[in-house]
mmCIF file of N, CA and C in Angstrom:
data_model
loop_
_atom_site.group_PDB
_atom_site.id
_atom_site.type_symbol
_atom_site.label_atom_id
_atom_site.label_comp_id
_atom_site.label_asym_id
_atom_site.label_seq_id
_atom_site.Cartn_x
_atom_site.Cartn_y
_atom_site.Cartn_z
ATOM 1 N N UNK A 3 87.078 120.540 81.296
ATOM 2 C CA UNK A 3 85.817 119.848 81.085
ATOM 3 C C UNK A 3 84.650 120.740 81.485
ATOM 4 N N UNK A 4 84.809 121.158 82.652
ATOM 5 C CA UNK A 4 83.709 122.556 83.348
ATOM 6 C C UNK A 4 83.688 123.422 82.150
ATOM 7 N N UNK A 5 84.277 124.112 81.855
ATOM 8 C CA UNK A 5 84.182 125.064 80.753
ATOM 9 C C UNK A 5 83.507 124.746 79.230
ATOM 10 N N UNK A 6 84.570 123.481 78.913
ATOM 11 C CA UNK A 6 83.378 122.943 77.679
ATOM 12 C C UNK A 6 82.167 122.874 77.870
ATOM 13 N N UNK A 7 81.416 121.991 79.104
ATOM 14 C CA UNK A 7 80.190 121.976 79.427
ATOM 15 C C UNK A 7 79.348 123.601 78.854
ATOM 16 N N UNK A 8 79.771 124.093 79.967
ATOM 17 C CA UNK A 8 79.138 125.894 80.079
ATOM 18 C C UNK A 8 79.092 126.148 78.927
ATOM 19 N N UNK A 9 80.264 126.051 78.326
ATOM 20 C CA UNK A 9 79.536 127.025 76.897
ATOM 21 C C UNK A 9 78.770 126.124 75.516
ATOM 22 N N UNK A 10 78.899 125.336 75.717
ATOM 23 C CA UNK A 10 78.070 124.209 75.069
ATOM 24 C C UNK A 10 76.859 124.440 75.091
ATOM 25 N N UNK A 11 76.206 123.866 76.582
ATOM 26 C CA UNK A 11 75.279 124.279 77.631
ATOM 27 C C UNK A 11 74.129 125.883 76.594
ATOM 28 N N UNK A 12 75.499 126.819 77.385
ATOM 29 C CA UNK A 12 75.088 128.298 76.883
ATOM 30 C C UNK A 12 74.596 128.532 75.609
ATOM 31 N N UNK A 13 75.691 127.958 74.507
ATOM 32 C CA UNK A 13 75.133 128.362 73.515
ATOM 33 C C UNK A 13 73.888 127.805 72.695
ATOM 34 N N UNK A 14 73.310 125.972 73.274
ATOM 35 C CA UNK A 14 72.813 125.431 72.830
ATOM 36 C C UNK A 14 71.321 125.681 73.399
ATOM 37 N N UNK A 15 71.180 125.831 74.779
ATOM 38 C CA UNK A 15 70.454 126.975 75.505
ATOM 39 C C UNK A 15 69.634 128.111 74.311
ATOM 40 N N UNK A 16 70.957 129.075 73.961
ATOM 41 C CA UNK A 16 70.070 130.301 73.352
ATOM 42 C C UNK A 16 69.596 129.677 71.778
ATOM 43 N N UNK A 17 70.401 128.720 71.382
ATOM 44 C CA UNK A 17 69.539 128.444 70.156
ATOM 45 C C UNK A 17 68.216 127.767 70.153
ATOM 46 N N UNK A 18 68.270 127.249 70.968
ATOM 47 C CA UNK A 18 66.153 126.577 71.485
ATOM 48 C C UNK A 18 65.283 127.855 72.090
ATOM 49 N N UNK A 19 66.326 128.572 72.690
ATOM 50 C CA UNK A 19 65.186 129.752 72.571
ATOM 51 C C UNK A 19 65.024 130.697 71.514
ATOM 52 N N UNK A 20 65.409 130.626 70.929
ATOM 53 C CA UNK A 20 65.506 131.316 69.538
ATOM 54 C C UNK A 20 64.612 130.899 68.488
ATOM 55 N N UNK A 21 64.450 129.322 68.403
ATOM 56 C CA UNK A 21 63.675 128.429 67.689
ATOM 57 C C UNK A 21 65.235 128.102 66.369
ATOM 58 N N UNK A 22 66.317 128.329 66.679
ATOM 59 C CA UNK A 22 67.223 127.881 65.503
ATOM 60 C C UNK A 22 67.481 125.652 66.008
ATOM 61 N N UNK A 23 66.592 125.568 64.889
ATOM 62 C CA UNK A 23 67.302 123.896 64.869
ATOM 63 C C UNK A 23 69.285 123.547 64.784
ATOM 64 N N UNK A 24 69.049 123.045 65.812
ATOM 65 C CA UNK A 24 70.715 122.448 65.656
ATOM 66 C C UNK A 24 70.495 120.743 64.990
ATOM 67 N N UNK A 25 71.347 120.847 64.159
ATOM 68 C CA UNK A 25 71.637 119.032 63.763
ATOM 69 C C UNK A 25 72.621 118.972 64.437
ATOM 70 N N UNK A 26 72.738 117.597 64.116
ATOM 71 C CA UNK A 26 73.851 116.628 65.275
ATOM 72 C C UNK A 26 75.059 116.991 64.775
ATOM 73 N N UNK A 27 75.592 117.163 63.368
ATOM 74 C CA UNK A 27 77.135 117.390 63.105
ATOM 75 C C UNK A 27 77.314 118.778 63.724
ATOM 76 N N UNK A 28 76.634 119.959 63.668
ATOM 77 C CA UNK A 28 76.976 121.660 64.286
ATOM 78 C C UNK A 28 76.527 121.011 66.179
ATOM 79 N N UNK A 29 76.346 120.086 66.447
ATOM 80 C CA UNK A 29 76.310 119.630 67.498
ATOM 81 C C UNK A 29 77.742 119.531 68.493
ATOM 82 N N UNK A 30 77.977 118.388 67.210
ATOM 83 C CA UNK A 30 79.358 117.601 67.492
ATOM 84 C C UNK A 30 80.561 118.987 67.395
ATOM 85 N N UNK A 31 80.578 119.893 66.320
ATOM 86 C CA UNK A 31 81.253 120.448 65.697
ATOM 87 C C UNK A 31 81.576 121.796 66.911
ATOM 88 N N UNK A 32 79.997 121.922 67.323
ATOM 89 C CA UNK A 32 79.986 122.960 68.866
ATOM 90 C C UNK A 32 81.051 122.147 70.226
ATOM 91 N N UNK A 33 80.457 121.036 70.388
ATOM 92 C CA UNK A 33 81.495 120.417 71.373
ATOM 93 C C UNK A 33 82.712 120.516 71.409
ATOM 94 N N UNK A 34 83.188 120.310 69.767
ATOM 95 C CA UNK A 34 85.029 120.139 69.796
ATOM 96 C C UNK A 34 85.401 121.622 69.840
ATOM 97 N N UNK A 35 84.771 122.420 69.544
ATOM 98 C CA UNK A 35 84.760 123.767 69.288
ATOM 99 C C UNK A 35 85.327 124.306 70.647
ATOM 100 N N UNK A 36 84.426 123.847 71.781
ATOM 101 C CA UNK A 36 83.883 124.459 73.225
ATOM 102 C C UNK A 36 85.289 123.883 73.418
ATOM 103 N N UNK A 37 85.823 122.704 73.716
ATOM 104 C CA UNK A 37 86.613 121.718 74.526
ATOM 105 C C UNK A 37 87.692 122.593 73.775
ATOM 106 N N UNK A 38 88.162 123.183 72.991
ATOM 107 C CA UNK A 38 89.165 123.705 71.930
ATOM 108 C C UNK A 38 89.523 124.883 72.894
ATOM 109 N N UNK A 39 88.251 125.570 72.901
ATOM 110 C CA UNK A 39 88.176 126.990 73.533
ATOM 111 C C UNK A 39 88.650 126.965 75.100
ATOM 112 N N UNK A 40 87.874 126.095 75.747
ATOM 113 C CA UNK A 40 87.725 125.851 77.143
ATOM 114 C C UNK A 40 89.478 125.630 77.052
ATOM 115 N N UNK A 41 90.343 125.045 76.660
ATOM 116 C CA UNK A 41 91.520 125.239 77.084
ATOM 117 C C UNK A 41 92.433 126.079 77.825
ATOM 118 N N UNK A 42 91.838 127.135 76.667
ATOM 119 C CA UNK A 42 92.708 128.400 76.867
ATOM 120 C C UNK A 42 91.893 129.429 77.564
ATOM 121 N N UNK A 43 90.736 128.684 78.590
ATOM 122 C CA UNK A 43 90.227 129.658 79.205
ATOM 123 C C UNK A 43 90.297 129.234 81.192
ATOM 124 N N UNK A 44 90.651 128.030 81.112
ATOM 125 C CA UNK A 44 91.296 127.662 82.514
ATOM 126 C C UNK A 44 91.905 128.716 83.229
ATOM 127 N N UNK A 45 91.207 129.162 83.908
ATOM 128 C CA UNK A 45 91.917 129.727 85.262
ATOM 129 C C UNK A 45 91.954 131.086 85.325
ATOM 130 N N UNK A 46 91.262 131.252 84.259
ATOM 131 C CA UNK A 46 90.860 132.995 83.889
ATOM 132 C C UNK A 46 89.109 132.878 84.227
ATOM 133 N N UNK A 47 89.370 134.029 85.113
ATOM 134 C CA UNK A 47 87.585 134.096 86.096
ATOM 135 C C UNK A 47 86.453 134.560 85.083
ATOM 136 N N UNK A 48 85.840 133.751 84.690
ATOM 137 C CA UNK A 48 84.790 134.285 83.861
ATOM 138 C C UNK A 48 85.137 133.699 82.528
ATOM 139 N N UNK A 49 86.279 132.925 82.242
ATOM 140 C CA UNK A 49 86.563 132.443 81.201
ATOM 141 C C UNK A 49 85.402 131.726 80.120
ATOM 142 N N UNK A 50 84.706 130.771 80.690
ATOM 143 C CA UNK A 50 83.803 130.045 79.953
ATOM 144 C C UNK A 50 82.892 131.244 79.354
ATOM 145 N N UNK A 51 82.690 131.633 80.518
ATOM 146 C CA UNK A 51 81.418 132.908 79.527
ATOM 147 C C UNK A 51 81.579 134.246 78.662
ATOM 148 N N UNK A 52 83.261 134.256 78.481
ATOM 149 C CA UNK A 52 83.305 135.327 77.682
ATOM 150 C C UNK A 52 83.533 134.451 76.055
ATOM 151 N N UNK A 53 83.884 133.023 76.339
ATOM 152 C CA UNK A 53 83.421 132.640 74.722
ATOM 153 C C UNK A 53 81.977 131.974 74.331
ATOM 154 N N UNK A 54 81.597 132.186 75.174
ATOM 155 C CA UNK A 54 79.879 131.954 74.665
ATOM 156 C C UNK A 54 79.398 132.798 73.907
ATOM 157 N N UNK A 55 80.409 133.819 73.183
ATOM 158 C CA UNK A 55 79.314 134.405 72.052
ATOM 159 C C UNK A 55 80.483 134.398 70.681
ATOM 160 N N UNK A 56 81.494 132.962 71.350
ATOM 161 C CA UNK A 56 82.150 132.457 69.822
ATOM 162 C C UNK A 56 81.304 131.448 69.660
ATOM 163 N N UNK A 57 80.669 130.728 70.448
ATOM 164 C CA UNK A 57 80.131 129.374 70.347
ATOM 165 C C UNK A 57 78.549 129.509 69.952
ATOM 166 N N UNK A 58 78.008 131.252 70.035
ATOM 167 C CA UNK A 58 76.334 131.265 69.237
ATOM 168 C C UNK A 58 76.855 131.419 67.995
ATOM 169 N N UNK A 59 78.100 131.997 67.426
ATOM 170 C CA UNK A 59 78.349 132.894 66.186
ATOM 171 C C UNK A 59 78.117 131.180 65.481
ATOM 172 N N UNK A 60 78.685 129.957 65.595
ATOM 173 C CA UNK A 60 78.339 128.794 65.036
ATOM 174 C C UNK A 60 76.890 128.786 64.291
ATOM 175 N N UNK A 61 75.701 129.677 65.394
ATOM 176 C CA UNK A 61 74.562 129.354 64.549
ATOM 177 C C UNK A 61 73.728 130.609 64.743
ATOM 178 N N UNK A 62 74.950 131.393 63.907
ATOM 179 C CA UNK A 62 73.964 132.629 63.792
ATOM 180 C C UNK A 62 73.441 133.492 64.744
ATOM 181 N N UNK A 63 74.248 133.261 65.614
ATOM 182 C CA UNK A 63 73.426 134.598 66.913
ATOM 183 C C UNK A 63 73.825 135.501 66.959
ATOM 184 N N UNK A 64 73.034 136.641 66.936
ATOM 185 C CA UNK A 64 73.777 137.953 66.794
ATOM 186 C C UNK A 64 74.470 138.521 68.178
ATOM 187 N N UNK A 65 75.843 139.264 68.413
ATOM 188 C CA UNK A 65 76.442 139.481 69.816
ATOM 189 C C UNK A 65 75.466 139.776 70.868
ATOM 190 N N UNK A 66 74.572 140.587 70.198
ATOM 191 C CA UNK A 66 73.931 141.299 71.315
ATOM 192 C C UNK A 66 72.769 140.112 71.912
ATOM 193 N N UNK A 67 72.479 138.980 71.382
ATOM 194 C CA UNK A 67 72.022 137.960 72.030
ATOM 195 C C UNK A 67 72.707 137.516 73.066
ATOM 196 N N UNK A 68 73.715 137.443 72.404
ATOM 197 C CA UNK A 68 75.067 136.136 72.862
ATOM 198 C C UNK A 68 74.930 136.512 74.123
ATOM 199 N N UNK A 69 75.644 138.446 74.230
ATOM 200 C CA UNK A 69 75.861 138.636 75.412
ATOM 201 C C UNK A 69 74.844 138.635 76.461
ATOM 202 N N UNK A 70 73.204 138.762 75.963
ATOM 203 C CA UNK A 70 72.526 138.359 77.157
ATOM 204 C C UNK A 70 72.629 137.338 77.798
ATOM 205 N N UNK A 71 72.941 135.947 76.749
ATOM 206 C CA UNK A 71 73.642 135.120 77.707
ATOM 207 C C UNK A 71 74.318 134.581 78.600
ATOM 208 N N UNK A 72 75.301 135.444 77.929
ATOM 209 C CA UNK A 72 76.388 135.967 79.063
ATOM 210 C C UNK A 72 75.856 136.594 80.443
ATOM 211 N N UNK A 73 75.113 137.600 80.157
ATOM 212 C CA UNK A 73 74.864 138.259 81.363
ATOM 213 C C UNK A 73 73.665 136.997 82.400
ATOM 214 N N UNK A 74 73.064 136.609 81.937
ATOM 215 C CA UNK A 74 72.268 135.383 82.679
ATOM 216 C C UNK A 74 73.292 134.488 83.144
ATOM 217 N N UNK A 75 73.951 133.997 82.768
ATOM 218 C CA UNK A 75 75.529 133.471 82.966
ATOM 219 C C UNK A 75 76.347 134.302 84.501
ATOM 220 N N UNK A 76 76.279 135.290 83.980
ATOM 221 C CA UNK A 76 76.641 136.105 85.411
ATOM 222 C C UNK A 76 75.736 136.062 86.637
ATOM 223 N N UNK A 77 74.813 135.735 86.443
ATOM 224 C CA UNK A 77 73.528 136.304 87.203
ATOM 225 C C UNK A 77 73.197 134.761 88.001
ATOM 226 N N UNK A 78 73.859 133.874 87.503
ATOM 227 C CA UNK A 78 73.485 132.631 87.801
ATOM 228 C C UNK A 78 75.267 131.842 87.918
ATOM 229 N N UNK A 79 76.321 133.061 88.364
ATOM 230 C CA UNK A 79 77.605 132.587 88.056
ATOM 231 C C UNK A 79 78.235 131.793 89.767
ATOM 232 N N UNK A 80 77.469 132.173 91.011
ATOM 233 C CA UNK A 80 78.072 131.441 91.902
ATOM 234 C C UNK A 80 77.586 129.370 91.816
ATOM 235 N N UNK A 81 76.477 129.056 90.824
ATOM 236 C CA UNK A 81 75.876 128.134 90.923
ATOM 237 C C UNK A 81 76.730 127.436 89.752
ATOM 238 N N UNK A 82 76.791 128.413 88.742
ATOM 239 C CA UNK A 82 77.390 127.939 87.519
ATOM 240 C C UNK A 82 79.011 127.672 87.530
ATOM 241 N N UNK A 83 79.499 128.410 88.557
ATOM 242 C CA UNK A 83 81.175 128.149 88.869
ATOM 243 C C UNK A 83 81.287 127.213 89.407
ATOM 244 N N UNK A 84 80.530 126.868 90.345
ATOM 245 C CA UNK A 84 80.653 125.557 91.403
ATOM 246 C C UNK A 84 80.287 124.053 90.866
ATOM 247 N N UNK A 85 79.330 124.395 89.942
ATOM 248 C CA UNK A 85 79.600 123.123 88.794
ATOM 249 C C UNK A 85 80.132 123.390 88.309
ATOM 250 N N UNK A 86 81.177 124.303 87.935
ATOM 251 C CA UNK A 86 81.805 123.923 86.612
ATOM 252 C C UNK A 86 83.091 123.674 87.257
ATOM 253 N N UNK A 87 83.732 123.796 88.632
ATOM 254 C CA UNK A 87 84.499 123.823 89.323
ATOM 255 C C UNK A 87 84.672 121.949 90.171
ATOM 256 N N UNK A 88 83.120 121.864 90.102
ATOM 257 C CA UNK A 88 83.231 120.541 90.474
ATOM 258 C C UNK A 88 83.153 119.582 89.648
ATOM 259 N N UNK A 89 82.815 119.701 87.981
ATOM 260 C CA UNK A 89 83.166 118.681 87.333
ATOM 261 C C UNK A 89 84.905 118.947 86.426
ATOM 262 N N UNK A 90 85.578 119.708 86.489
ATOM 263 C CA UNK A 90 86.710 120.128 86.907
ATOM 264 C C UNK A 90 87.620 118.862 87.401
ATOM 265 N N UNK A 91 87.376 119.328 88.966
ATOM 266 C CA UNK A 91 88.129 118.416 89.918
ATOM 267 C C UNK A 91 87.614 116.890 89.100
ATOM 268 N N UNK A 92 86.246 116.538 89.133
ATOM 269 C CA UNK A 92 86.625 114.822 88.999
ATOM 270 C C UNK A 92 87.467 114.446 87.882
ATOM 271 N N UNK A 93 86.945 115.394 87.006
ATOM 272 C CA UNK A 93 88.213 114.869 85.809
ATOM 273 C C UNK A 93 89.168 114.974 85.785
ATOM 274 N N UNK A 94 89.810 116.057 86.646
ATOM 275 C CA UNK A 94 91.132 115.681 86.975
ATOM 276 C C UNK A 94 91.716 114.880 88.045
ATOM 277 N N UNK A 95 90.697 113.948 89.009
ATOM 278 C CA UNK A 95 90.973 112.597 89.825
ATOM 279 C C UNK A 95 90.404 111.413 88.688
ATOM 280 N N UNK A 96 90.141 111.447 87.769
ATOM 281 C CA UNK A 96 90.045 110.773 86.903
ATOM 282 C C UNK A 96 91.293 110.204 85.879
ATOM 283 N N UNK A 97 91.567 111.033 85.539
ATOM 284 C CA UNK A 97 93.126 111.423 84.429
ATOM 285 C C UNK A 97 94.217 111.188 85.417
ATOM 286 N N UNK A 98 94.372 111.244 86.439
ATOM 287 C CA UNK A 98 94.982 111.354 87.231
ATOM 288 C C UNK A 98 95.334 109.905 87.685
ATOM 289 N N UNK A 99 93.864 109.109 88.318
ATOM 290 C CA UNK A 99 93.698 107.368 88.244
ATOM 291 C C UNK A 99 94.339 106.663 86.985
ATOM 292 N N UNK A 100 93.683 107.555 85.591
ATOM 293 C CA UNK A 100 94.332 106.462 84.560
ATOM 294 C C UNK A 100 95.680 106.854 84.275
ATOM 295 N N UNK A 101 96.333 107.476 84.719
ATOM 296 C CA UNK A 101 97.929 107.664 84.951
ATOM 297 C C UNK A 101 98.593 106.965 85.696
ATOM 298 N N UNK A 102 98.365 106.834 86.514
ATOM 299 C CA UNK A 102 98.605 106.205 87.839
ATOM 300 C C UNK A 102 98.525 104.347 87.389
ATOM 301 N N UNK A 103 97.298 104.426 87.266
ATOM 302 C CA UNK A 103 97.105 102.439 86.610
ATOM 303 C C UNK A 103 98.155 102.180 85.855
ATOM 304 N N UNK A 104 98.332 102.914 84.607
ATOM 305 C CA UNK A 104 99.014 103.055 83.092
ATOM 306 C C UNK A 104 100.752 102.626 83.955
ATOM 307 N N UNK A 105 100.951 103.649 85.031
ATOM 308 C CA UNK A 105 102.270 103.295 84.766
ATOM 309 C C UNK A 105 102.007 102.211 86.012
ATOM 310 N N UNK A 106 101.311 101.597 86.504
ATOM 311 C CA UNK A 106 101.371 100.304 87.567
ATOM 312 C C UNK A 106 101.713 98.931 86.496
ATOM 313 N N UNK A 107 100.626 99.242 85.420
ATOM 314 C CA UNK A 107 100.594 98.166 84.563
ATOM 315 C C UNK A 107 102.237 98.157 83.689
ATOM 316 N N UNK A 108 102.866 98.803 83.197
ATOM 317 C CA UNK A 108 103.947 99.050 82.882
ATOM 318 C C UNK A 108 105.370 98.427 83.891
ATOM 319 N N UNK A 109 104.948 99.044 85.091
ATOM 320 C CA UNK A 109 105.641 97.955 86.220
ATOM 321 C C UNK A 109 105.348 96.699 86.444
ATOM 322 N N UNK A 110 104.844 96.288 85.898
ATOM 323 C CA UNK A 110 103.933 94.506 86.265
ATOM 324 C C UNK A 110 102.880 95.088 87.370
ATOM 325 N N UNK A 111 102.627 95.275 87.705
ATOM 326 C CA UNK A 111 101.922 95.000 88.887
ATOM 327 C C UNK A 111 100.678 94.893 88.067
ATOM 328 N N UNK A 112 99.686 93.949 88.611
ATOM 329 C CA UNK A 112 98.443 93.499 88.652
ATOM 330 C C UNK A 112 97.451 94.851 89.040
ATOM 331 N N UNK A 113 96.452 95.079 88.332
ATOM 332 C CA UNK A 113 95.810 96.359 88.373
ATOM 333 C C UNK A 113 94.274 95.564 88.506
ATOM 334 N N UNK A 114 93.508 95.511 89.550
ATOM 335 C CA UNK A 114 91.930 95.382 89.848
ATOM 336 C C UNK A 114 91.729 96.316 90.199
ATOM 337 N N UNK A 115 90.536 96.957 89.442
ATOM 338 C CA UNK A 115 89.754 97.957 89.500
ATOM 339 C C UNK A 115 88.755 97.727 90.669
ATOM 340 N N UNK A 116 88.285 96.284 90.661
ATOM 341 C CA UNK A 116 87.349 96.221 91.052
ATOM 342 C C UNK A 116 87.066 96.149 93.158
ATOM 343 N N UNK A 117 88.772 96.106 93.449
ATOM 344 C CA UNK A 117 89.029 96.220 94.352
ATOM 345 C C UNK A 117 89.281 97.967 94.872
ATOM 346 N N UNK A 118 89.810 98.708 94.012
ATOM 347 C CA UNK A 118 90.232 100.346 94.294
ATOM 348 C C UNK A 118 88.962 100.585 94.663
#
């Protein structure tokens, strides 16, 4: 989830400074894109920001943009890891809760949320 964010973030970032209009479908299309990418970039240091210049190529940015991004990305990477590290963890105490319910409810047991 940290990783999708970042390069989402990143690439949507350099296209407003650029003045390139994004519509909502290369929006949507960037998100599933990022969340696609961000997979296979878990747990590799620097992961999110070395595909931030697959996620400008969507709208036309040339590398040598991209990678300034990147490098601002670096430059701003102990602030940018630690969010991306801490929305990370909740989603995985998240996924984790609806696992946990899923198989309570499966056992019978009575599941209030409103008590957890």
């Amino acid at each position: 989830a940290g990783a999708a964010v970042t390069i989402s973030v990143f690439a949507l970032s350099a296209a407003h400074t650029l003045g390139i209009q994004v519509d909502f479908f290369s929006a949507i299309v960037l998100s599933v894109l990022s969340a696609v990418s961000a997979c296979g970039a878990s747990g590799v240091a620097g992961g999110s920001l070395l595909l931030i210049p697959l996620a400008c190529s969507l709208f036309g940015i040339s590398n040598d943009v991209a990678m300034q991004v990147v490098g601002v990305g670096f430059v701003i990477g102990v602030l940018q890891d630690s969010c991306e590290t801490a929305l990370n963890s909740s989603t995985d105490v998240l996924f984790t809760s609806i696992a946990e319910y899923s198989q309570w409810r499966k056992e019978g047991r009575e599941v209030n949320v409103s008590k957890v």
